[in-house]
mmCIF file of C-alpha atoms in Angstrom:
data_model
loop_
_atom_site.group_PDB
_atom_site.id
_atom_site.type_symbol
_atom_site.label_atom_id
_atom_site.label_comp_id
_atom_site.label_asym_id
_atom_site.label_seq_id
_atom_site.Cartn_x
_atom_site.Cartn_y
_atom_site.Cartn_z
ATOM 1 C CA MET M 15 69.573 114.421 71.515
ATOM 2 C CA ASP M 16 72.701 112.708 72.847
ATOM 3 C CA ARG M 17 71.632 111.897 76.399
ATOM 4 C CA LEU M 18 75.087 110.750 77.527
ATOM 5 C CA GLU M 19 76.572 114.052 76.364
ATOM 6 C CA GLY M 20 73.737 115.861 78.162
ATOM 7 C CA MET M 21 74.462 113.928 81.365
ATOM 8 C CA SER M 22 78.160 114.794 81.146
ATOM 9 C CA ILE M 23 77.406 118.486 80.700
ATOM 10 C CA VAL M 24 74.846 118.596 83.520
ATOM 11 C CA LEU M 25 77.286 116.831 85.816
ATOM 12 C CA ALA M 26 80.033 119.296 84.868
ATOM 13 C CA VAL M 27 77.678 122.233 85.572
ATOM 14 C CA ALA M 28 76.735 120.794 88.963
ATOM 15 C CA GLU M 29 80.389 120.211 89.939
ATOM 16 C CA ALA M 30 81.666 123.536 88.597
ATOM 17 C CA GLY M 31 78.763 125.600 89.939
ATOM 18 C CA SER M 32 78.203 127.667 86.801
ATOM 19 C CA LEU M 33 77.666 127.349 83.072
ATOM 20 C CA SER M 34 80.842 129.282 82.230
ATOM 21 C CA ALA M 35 83.037 127.133 84.495
ATOM 22 C CA ALA M 36 81.499 123.975 83.048
ATOM 23 C CA ALA M 37 82.110 125.271 79.518
ATOM 24 C CA ARG M 38 85.790 125.769 80.330
ATOM 25 C CA ARG M 39 86.030 122.298 81.847
ATOM 26 C CA GLN M 40 84.296 120.650 78.874
ATOM 27 C CA LYS M 41 86.161 122.883 76.374
ATOM 28 C CA LEU M 42 82.873 123.876 74.776
ATOM 29 C CA PRO M 43 81.360 127.277 73.928
ATOM 30 C CA LEU M 44 79.215 128.706 76.719
ATOM 31 C CA ALA M 45 76.243 128.910 74.351
ATOM 32 C CA THR M 46 76.537 125.178 73.601
ATOM 33 C CA VAL M 47 76.566 124.230 77.291
ATOM 34 C CA SER M 48 73.546 126.443 78.013
ATOM 35 C CA ARG M 49 71.648 124.993 75.032
ATOM 36 C CA LYS M 50 72.424 121.385 75.976
ATOM 37 C CA VAL M 51 71.162 121.910 79.526
ATOM 38 C CA SER M 52 67.965 123.527 78.221
ATOM 39 C CA GLU M 53 67.435 120.705 75.708
ATOM 40 C CA LEU M 54 67.815 118.073 78.414
ATOM 41 C CA GLU M 55 65.392 119.918 80.711
ATOM 42 C CA ALA M 56 62.890 120.092 77.835
ATOM 43 C CA HIS M 57 63.324 116.364 77.178
ATOM 44 C CA LEU M 58 62.807 115.549 80.874
ATOM 45 C CA ARG M 59 60.018 118.121 81.217
ATOM 46 C CA THR M 60 61.491 119.367 84.476
ATOM 47 C CA LYS M 61 63.880 122.042 85.693
ATOM 48 C CA LEU M 62 67.275 120.735 86.789
ATOM 49 C CA PHE M 63 68.730 124.027 88.057
ATOM 50 C CA ASN M 64 67.422 127.176 89.664
ATOM 51 C CA ARG M 65 69.291 129.992 87.936
ATOM 52 C CA SER M 66 70.323 133.264 89.586
ATOM 53 C CA SER M 67 72.792 135.998 88.738
ATOM 54 C CA ARG M 68 75.332 134.416 91.126
ATOM 55 C CA ALA M 69 75.036 130.651 90.764
ATOM 56 C CA LEU M 70 73.129 127.616 89.534
ATOM 57 C CA VAL M 71 71.572 125.548 92.310
ATOM 58 C CA PRO M 72 70.187 122.061 91.502
ATOM 59 C CA THR M 73 66.493 121.530 92.115
ATOM 60 C CA ASP M 74 65.294 118.430 93.986
ATOM 61 C CA ALA M 75 64.707 116.738 90.651
ATOM 62 C CA GLY M 76 68.117 117.950 89.533
ATOM 63 C CA LEU M 77 69.856 116.438 92.553
ATOM 64 C CA SER M 78 68.302 113.042 91.872
ATOM 65 C CA TYR M 79 69.157 113.211 88.173
ATOM 66 C CA ILE M 80 72.749 114.327 88.838
ATOM 67 C CA ALA M 81 73.334 111.457 91.297
ATOM 68 C CA ALA M 82 71.954 108.945 88.781
ATOM 69 C CA ALA M 83 73.960 110.456 85.920
ATOM 70 C CA LYS M 84 77.146 110.229 87.966
ATOM 71 C CA ARG M 85 76.559 106.509 88.591
ATOM 72 C CA ILE M 86 75.678 105.831 84.950
ATOM 73 C CA LEU M 87 78.707 107.659 83.558
ATOM 74 C CA ALA M 88 81.000 105.924 86.061
ATOM 75 C CA ASP M 89 79.586 102.535 85.061
ATOM 76 C CA ILE M 90 80.115 103.315 81.372
ATOM 77 C CA ALA M 91 83.700 104.429 82.017
ATOM 78 C CA GLU M 92 84.368 101.223 83.951
ATOM 79 C CA ALA M 93 82.829 99.107 81.183
ATOM 80 C CA GLU M 94 85.063 100.787 78.604
ATOM 81 C CA ARG M 95 88.165 100.292 80.753
ATOM 82 C CA ALA M 96 87.280 96.638 81.295
ATOM 83 C CA ALA M 97 86.696 96.096 77.566
ATOM 84 C CA SER M 98 90.051 97.688 76.743
ATOM 85 C CA GLY M 99 91.822 95.357 79.176
ATOM 86 C CA GLU M 100 92.756 98.119 81.612
ATOM 87 C CA TYR M 101 91.823 95.945 84.597
ATOM 88 C CA THR M 102 93.912 92.996 83.461
ATOM 89 C CA THR M 103 96.961 94.545 81.754
ATOM 90 C CA PRO M 104 98.722 97.736 82.878
ATOM 91 C CA ARG M 105 98.081 100.186 80.056
ATOM 92 C CA GLY M 106 96.733 103.645 79.386
ATOM 93 C CA ASP M 107 97.330 107.097 80.884
ATOM 94 C CA LEU M 108 98.233 107.416 84.580
ATOM 95 C CA SER M 109 97.943 110.861 86.174
ATOM 96 C CA VAL M 110 100.123 111.381 89.268
ATOM 97 C CA SER M 111 100.305 114.489 91.454
ATOM 98 C CA THR M 112 102.595 115.676 94.250
ATOM 99 C CA LEU M 113 104.585 118.673 95.538
ATOM 100 C CA VAL M 114 107.158 120.181 93.196
ATOM 101 C CA ALA M 115 110.391 119.338 95.047
ATOM 102 C CA LEU M 116 109.129 116.006 96.391
ATOM 103 C CA GLY M 117 108.137 114.986 92.891
ATOM 104 C CA ARG M 118 111.358 116.087 91.257
ATOM 105 C CA LEU M 119 113.705 114.548 93.807
ATOM 106 C CA CYS M 120 111.860 111.444 95.009
ATOM 107 C CA LEU M 121 109.030 110.480 92.688
ATOM 108 C CA GLN M 122 110.401 111.271 89.229
ATOM 109 C CA PRO M 123 113.288 108.756 89.437
ATOM 110 C CA VAL M 124 110.777 106.059 90.421
ATOM 111 C CA LEU M 125 108.524 107.027 87.509
ATOM 112 C CA ALA M 126 111.439 106.748 85.099
ATOM 113 C CA GLU M 127 111.989 103.121 86.175
ATOM 114 C CA PHE M 128 108.244 102.455 86.070
ATOM 115 C CA LEU M 129 107.922 103.633 82.461
ATOM 116 C CA VAL M 130 110.705 101.286 81.376
ATOM 117 C CA THR M 131 109.097 98.353 83.199
ATOM 118 C CA PHE M 132 105.560 99.052 81.906
ATOM 119 C CA PRO M 133 105.861 100.258 78.297
ATOM 120 C CA GLU M 134 102.087 100.389 77.715
ATOM 121 C CA VAL M 135 101.528 102.988 80.474
ATOM 122 C CA ASP M 136 101.994 106.732 79.852
ATOM 123 C CA VAL M 137 102.414 109.019 82.883
ATOM 124 C CA HIS M 138 101.266 112.602 83.353
ATOM 125 C CA LEU M 139 103.142 114.048 86.351
ATOM 126 C CA ASN M 140 101.355 117.039 87.887
ATOM 127 C CA LEU M 141 103.704 119.009 90.196
ATOM 128 C CA GLN M 142 102.074 121.753 92.252
ATOM 129 C CA ASP M 143 102.663 123.069 95.758
ATOM 130 C CA ARG M 144 98.991 122.759 96.688
ATOM 131 C CA THR M 145 96.482 120.022 97.451
ATOM 132 C CA VAL M 146 94.689 118.975 94.275
ATOM 133 C CA ASP M 147 91.162 117.605 94.080
ATOM 134 C CA LEU M 148 91.611 114.120 92.621
ATOM 135 C CA LEU M 149 88.136 113.859 91.113
ATOM 136 C CA GLU M 150 87.853 117.402 89.819
ATOM 137 C CA GLU M 151 91.336 117.433 88.285
ATOM 138 C CA HIS M 152 91.213 113.821 87.033
ATOM 139 C CA ILE M 153 94.175 112.602 89.085
ATOM 140 C CA ASP M 154 94.601 108.843 89.512
ATOM 141 C CA VAL M 155 96.934 108.969 92.504
ATOM 142 C CA ALA M 156 98.656 111.655 94.585
ATOM 143 C CA LEU M 157 101.648 111.593 96.911
ATOM 144 C CA ARG M 158 100.770 113.784 99.896
ATOM 145 C CA VAL M 159 102.560 115.068 102.976
ATOM 146 C CA GLY M 160 100.854 115.439 106.358
ATOM 147 C CA ASP M 161 97.730 114.099 107.997
ATOM 148 C CA LEU M 162 94.960 113.406 105.502
ATOM 149 C CA ALA M 163 91.795 115.436 105.996
ATOM 150 C CA ASP M 164 89.752 113.686 103.281
ATOM 151 C CA SER M 165 88.721 110.370 104.842
ATOM 152 C CA SER M 166 86.937 109.299 101.633
ATOM 153 C CA LEU M 167 90.295 108.595 99.971
ATOM 154 C CA ILE M 168 92.276 105.384 100.331
ATOM 155 C CA ALA M 169 95.765 106.032 101.725
ATOM 156 C CA VAL M 170 98.937 103.929 101.528
ATOM 157 C CA ARG M 171 101.627 105.259 103.834
ATOM 158 C CA VAL M 172 105.156 105.181 102.403
ATOM 159 C CA GLY M 173 107.096 106.896 105.169
ATOM 160 C CA GLU M 174 107.624 110.233 106.835
ATOM 161 C CA ILE M 175 109.628 113.416 106.376
ATOM 162 C CA HIS M 176 111.337 115.577 108.961
ATOM 163 C CA ARG M 177 112.184 119.201 109.358
ATOM 164 C CA VAL M 178 115.934 119.804 109.349
ATOM 165 C CA ALA M 179 117.848 122.956 110.269
ATOM 166 C CA CYS M 180 121.190 123.081 108.474
ATOM 167 C CA ALA M 181 124.068 125.225 107.238
ATOM 168 C CA SER M 182 127.286 124.773 105.285
ATOM 169 C CA PRO M 183 130.527 123.783 107.065
ATOM 170 C CA ALA M 184 132.143 127.034 105.841
ATOM 171 C CA TYR M 185 129.395 129.168 107.398
ATOM 172 C CA LEU M 186 129.575 127.302 110.714
ATOM 173 C CA LYS M 187 133.372 127.599 110.771
ATOM 174 C CA SER M 188 133.172 131.375 110.430
ATOM 175 C CA ARG M 189 130.096 132.027 112.612
ATOM 176 C CA GLY M 190 129.964 129.140 115.074
ATOM 177 C CA THR M 191 127.436 126.348 115.591
ATOM 178 C CA PRO M 192 124.160 127.138 117.408
ATOM 179 C CA LYS M 193 123.463 124.803 120.333
ATOM 180 C CA SER M 194 119.916 125.985 121.044
ATOM 181 C CA PRO M 195 117.258 127.955 119.134
ATOM 182 C CA ASP M 196 118.075 131.075 121.173
ATOM 183 C CA ASP M 197 121.544 131.131 119.598
ATOM 184 C CA LEU M 198 119.969 131.956 116.215
ATOM 185 C CA SER M 199 119.665 135.618 117.242
ATOM 186 C CA VAL M 200 123.327 136.150 116.271
ATOM 187 C CA HIS M 201 123.175 134.178 113.017
ATOM 188 C CA ASP M 202 122.168 134.910 109.436
ATOM 189 C CA CYS M 203 119.027 132.980 108.505
ATOM 190 C CA ILE M 204 117.515 131.873 105.210
ATOM 191 C CA SER M 205 113.725 131.711 105.300
ATOM 192 C CA TYR M 206 111.042 130.050 103.217
ATOM 193 C CA PRO M 207 107.893 131.849 104.523
ATOM 194 C CA PRO M 208 105.399 128.940 104.236
ATOM 195 C CA MET M 209 107.639 126.960 106.602
ATOM 196 C CA GLN M 210 109.146 129.632 108.871
ATOM 197 C CA SER M 211 108.284 133.325 109.237
ATOM 198 C CA PRO M 212 111.187 135.555 108.109
ATOM 199 C CA GLY M 213 111.133 137.307 111.490
ATOM 200 C CA THR M 214 110.315 134.469 113.887
ATOM 201 C CA TRP M 215 111.237 130.792 113.849
ATOM 202 C CA ARG M 216 109.543 128.107 115.933
ATOM 203 C CA PHE M 217 111.072 124.978 117.416
ATOM 204 C CA ARG M 218 109.913 122.302 119.834
ATOM 205 C CA ARG M 219 111.574 119.994 122.308
ATOM 206 C CA ASP M 220 109.282 117.513 124.027
ATOM 207 C CA GLN M 221 106.435 119.736 125.315
ATOM 208 C CA THR M 222 108.364 123.018 125.200
ATOM 209 C CA GLU M 223 107.922 125.385 122.265
ATOM 210 C CA TYR M 224 110.641 127.878 121.399
ATOM 211 C CA VAL M 225 109.711 131.069 119.551
ATOM 212 C CA VAL M 226 112.870 132.926 118.592
ATOM 213 C CA PRO M 227 113.393 136.185 116.683
ATOM 214 C CA VAL M 228 115.708 135.808 113.690
ATOM 215 C CA ARG M 229 117.242 138.007 111.022
ATOM 216 C CA SER M 230 116.515 136.587 107.589
ATOM 217 C CA ARG M 231 119.291 137.766 105.316
ATOM 218 C CA PHE M 232 117.760 135.779 102.446
ATOM 219 C CA ILE M 233 114.070 135.013 101.827
ATOM 220 C CA ALA M 234 113.287 132.403 99.162
ATOM 221 C CA SER M 235 110.031 131.693 97.342
ATOM 222 C CA ASN M 236 110.760 127.955 97.278
ATOM 223 C CA LEU M 237 112.641 125.499 99.472
ATOM 224 C CA GLU M 238 115.106 124.480 96.784
ATOM 225 C CA SER M 239 116.395 128.049 96.539
ATOM 226 C CA ALA M 240 116.683 128.227 100.328
ATOM 227 C CA CYS M 241 118.765 125.026 100.338
ATOM 228 C CA ASP M 242 120.967 126.331 97.527
ATOM 229 C CA ALA M 243 121.577 129.510 99.520
ATOM 230 C CA ALA M 244 122.537 127.493 102.582
ATOM 231 C CA ARG M 245 124.960 125.378 100.536
ATOM 232 C CA ALA M 246 126.505 128.619 99.247
ATOM 233 C CA GLY M 247 127.222 129.681 102.841
ATOM 234 C CA LEU M 248 124.633 132.462 103.166
ATOM 235 C CA GLY M 249 123.315 131.243 106.508
ATOM 236 C CA ILE M 250 121.130 128.724 108.322
ATOM 237 C CA THR M 251 117.907 127.403 106.810
ATOM 238 C CA VAL M 252 115.162 124.933 107.704
ATOM 239 C CA ALA M 253 114.039 122.440 105.056
ATOM 240 C CA PHE M 254 112.429 119.042 104.672
ATOM 241 C CA SER M 255 114.624 115.963 104.987
ATOM 242 C CA TYR M 256 114.155 114.807 101.373
ATOM 243 C CA LEU M 257 115.634 118.088 100.111
ATOM 244 C CA VAL M 258 118.791 118.009 102.224
ATOM 245 C CA ALA M 259 119.444 114.244 102.389
ATOM 246 C CA GLU M 260 122.067 114.236 99.623
ATOM 247 C CA PRO M 261 123.822 117.509 100.639
ATOM 248 C CA ILE M 262 124.102 116.184 104.205
ATOM 249 C CA LYS M 263 125.522 112.857 102.971
ATOM 250 C CA SER M 264 128.053 114.717 100.826
ATOM 251 C CA ARG M 265 128.837 117.033 103.767
ATOM 252 C CA GLU M 266 127.807 120.137 101.866
ATOM 253 C CA LEU M 267 125.357 120.804 104.713
ATOM 254 C CA VAL M 268 125.482 120.028 108.422
ATOM 255 C CA PRO M 269 122.270 119.265 110.392
ATOM 256 C CA LEU M 270 121.675 121.529 113.405
ATOM 257 C CA LEU M 271 119.375 121.725 116.449
ATOM 258 C CA GLN M 272 118.180 118.165 115.946
ATOM 259 C CA ASP M 273 116.784 117.997 119.495
ATOM 260 C CA PHE M 274 114.427 120.886 118.760
ATOM 261 C CA GLN M 275 112.472 119.771 115.715
ATOM 262 C CA PRO M 276 108.711 118.990 115.681
ATOM 263 C CA PRO M 277 107.371 115.449 115.085
ATOM 264 C CA PRO M 278 107.748 114.040 111.561
ATOM 265 C CA GLN M 279 104.970 114.291 108.985
ATOM 266 C CA PRO M 280 103.580 111.208 107.230
ATOM 267 C CA VAL M 281 103.893 110.748 103.468
ATOM 268 C CA SER M 282 101.170 108.716 101.720
ATOM 269 C CA PHE M 283 99.851 107.785 98.315
ATOM 270 C CA VAL M 284 96.127 108.547 98.101
ATOM 271 C CA TYR M 285 93.565 107.529 95.502
ATOM 272 C CA SER M 286 89.797 107.434 95.131
ATOM 273 C CA PRO M 287 87.991 104.198 96.024
ATOM 274 C CA ASN M 288 86.554 102.256 93.121
ATOM 275 C CA ARG M 289 84.879 98.904 92.713
ATOM 276 C CA PHE M 290 87.718 97.839 90.442
ATOM 277 C CA MET M 291 91.253 99.146 90.601
ATOM 278 C CA PRO M 292 92.795 99.684 87.141
ATOM 279 C CA ALA M 293 95.792 97.454 86.531
ATOM 280 C CA LYS M 294 97.944 100.502 85.737
ATOM 281 C CA LEU M 295 97.267 101.946 89.227
ATOM 282 C CA ARG M 296 97.831 98.637 91.017
ATOM 283 C CA ALA M 297 101.064 98.116 89.079
ATOM 284 C CA PHE M 298 102.219 101.633 89.935
ATOM 285 C CA LEU M 299 101.516 101.255 93.665
ATOM 286 C CA ASP M 300 103.177 97.835 93.806
ATOM 287 C CA PHE M 301 106.200 99.300 92.027
ATOM 288 C CA ALA M 302 106.493 102.715 93.704
ATOM 289 C CA VAL M 303 105.589 102.055 97.360
ATOM 290 C CA PRO M 304 108.617 99.895 98.312
ATOM 291 C CA ARG M 305 111.014 102.157 96.422
ATOM 292 C CA LEU M 306 109.742 105.324 98.092
ATOM 293 C CA ARG M 307 109.759 103.623 101.491
ATOM 294 C CA ALA M 308 113.432 102.838 101.006
ATOM 295 C CA GLN M 309 114.167 106.405 99.891
ATOM 296 C CA LEU M 310 112.373 108.074 102.798
ATOM 297 C CA ALA M 311 113.886 105.695 105.349
ATOM 298 C CA ASP M 312 117.367 106.749 104.213
ATOM 299 C CA GLN M 313 117.031 110.410 105.215
ATOM 300 C CA PRO M 314 118.200 112.552 108.154
ATOM 301 C CA LYS M 315 115.936 112.285 111.200
ATOM 302 C CA SER M 316 115.597 114.554 114.211
ATOM 303 C CA ALA M 317 117.400 113.525 117.387
ATOM 304 C CA ALA M 318 114.041 113.444 119.154
ATOM 305 C CA ARG M 319 112.725 110.962 116.555
ATOM 306 C CA ASN M 320 115.838 108.820 116.975
ATOM 307 C CA ARG M 321 115.333 108.729 120.752
ATOM 308 C CA VAL M 322 111.754 107.506 120.266
ATOM 309 C CA ALA M 323 112.941 104.791 117.861
ATOM 310 C CA ARG M 324 115.560 103.559 120.354
ATOM 311 C CA GLU M 325 113.030 103.455 123.171
#
C-alpha cells in the first residue's frame, strides 16, 4: 500500500471530521477513502478512529499517528519545495485571501505590479467576506481587518481603516448637513446591515456612545452598493475609509460626523509560521507591505483619530 497516500487521507479525515468531508477535500470517491483508512488500520494492526453514526473520533493510537503523519507530510512538502528552489527563488503558486472590496480596491493593484516584477510566481486571489482558515483552505497569506484572535499566526501590520459617514454634496445641499448623530433622525440613510442596523445607528465620541434611530431608505447587501447609492444622492451612509477615499478626494462624497466615529481597526497580513519561509511569500510581503502602508495612510481619518495624532 502507498503509506504516504494513506497518511494524507487519514490526516484529511481527522481534519474534516468525517469520511465524506475528507472525500470531498481529497476529490476521491467515498468508498476509496473508507477503503484506504481500513487498509492502513489493517497494516498498523490498530484502530485509528472510533466510528459512530455522527462522527469519527481518533483513538489514542490514532492521535499519535495523526500527529506524526502531519509532521512527516510537512517535512516532505518542505523538502520538495527546497529541491524545486522555492526557498531561494520566488516561484510557484501563491494563494492570497482578503475581503472582497478591500481586495479589489487595495490589494489587486499591488498584485498586478507584483506579477510583473516576479514572472515565475502565479497568484490565486481568494476574495470572501469571511475569515478563512489558512491551513484548511491552503492559503499562504491573508490580509485581515480587526484584532487577530488566532495568536498562532504571524502578523505584519500594514495600517488601519476608519469608519466614515458621508453623503453627496447635492444631498447635503438639499437636506442640510448633520452636526451630531441625533440630527440623523430627519435624514435619509443608506444601511449595510453588517456595519449598521437599518433601524439604529451607533456612534461614539470619547467615552460617550450615541444610539440613534434612523430611517433607512436604502438597504444594501454590500458596502460598495451603499457607497454608490450615497454618490447618487440617495442619502447618508457609513463605510470604511478605503471605499470612500477616492470619492472624497474627488468631492463626490463629503465626510460627516468625524468627531463621532469609533477607534480605527488594524489591517494586517497574516500567515502560518514555518521553519522556512518560501521565497515567493517573502518576496510578496517585502513588495506589498510598503505599498499597502502608503495606500492606507492616504485615507480619510476620523477627527478623533486626528486629535490623538496631534497630541
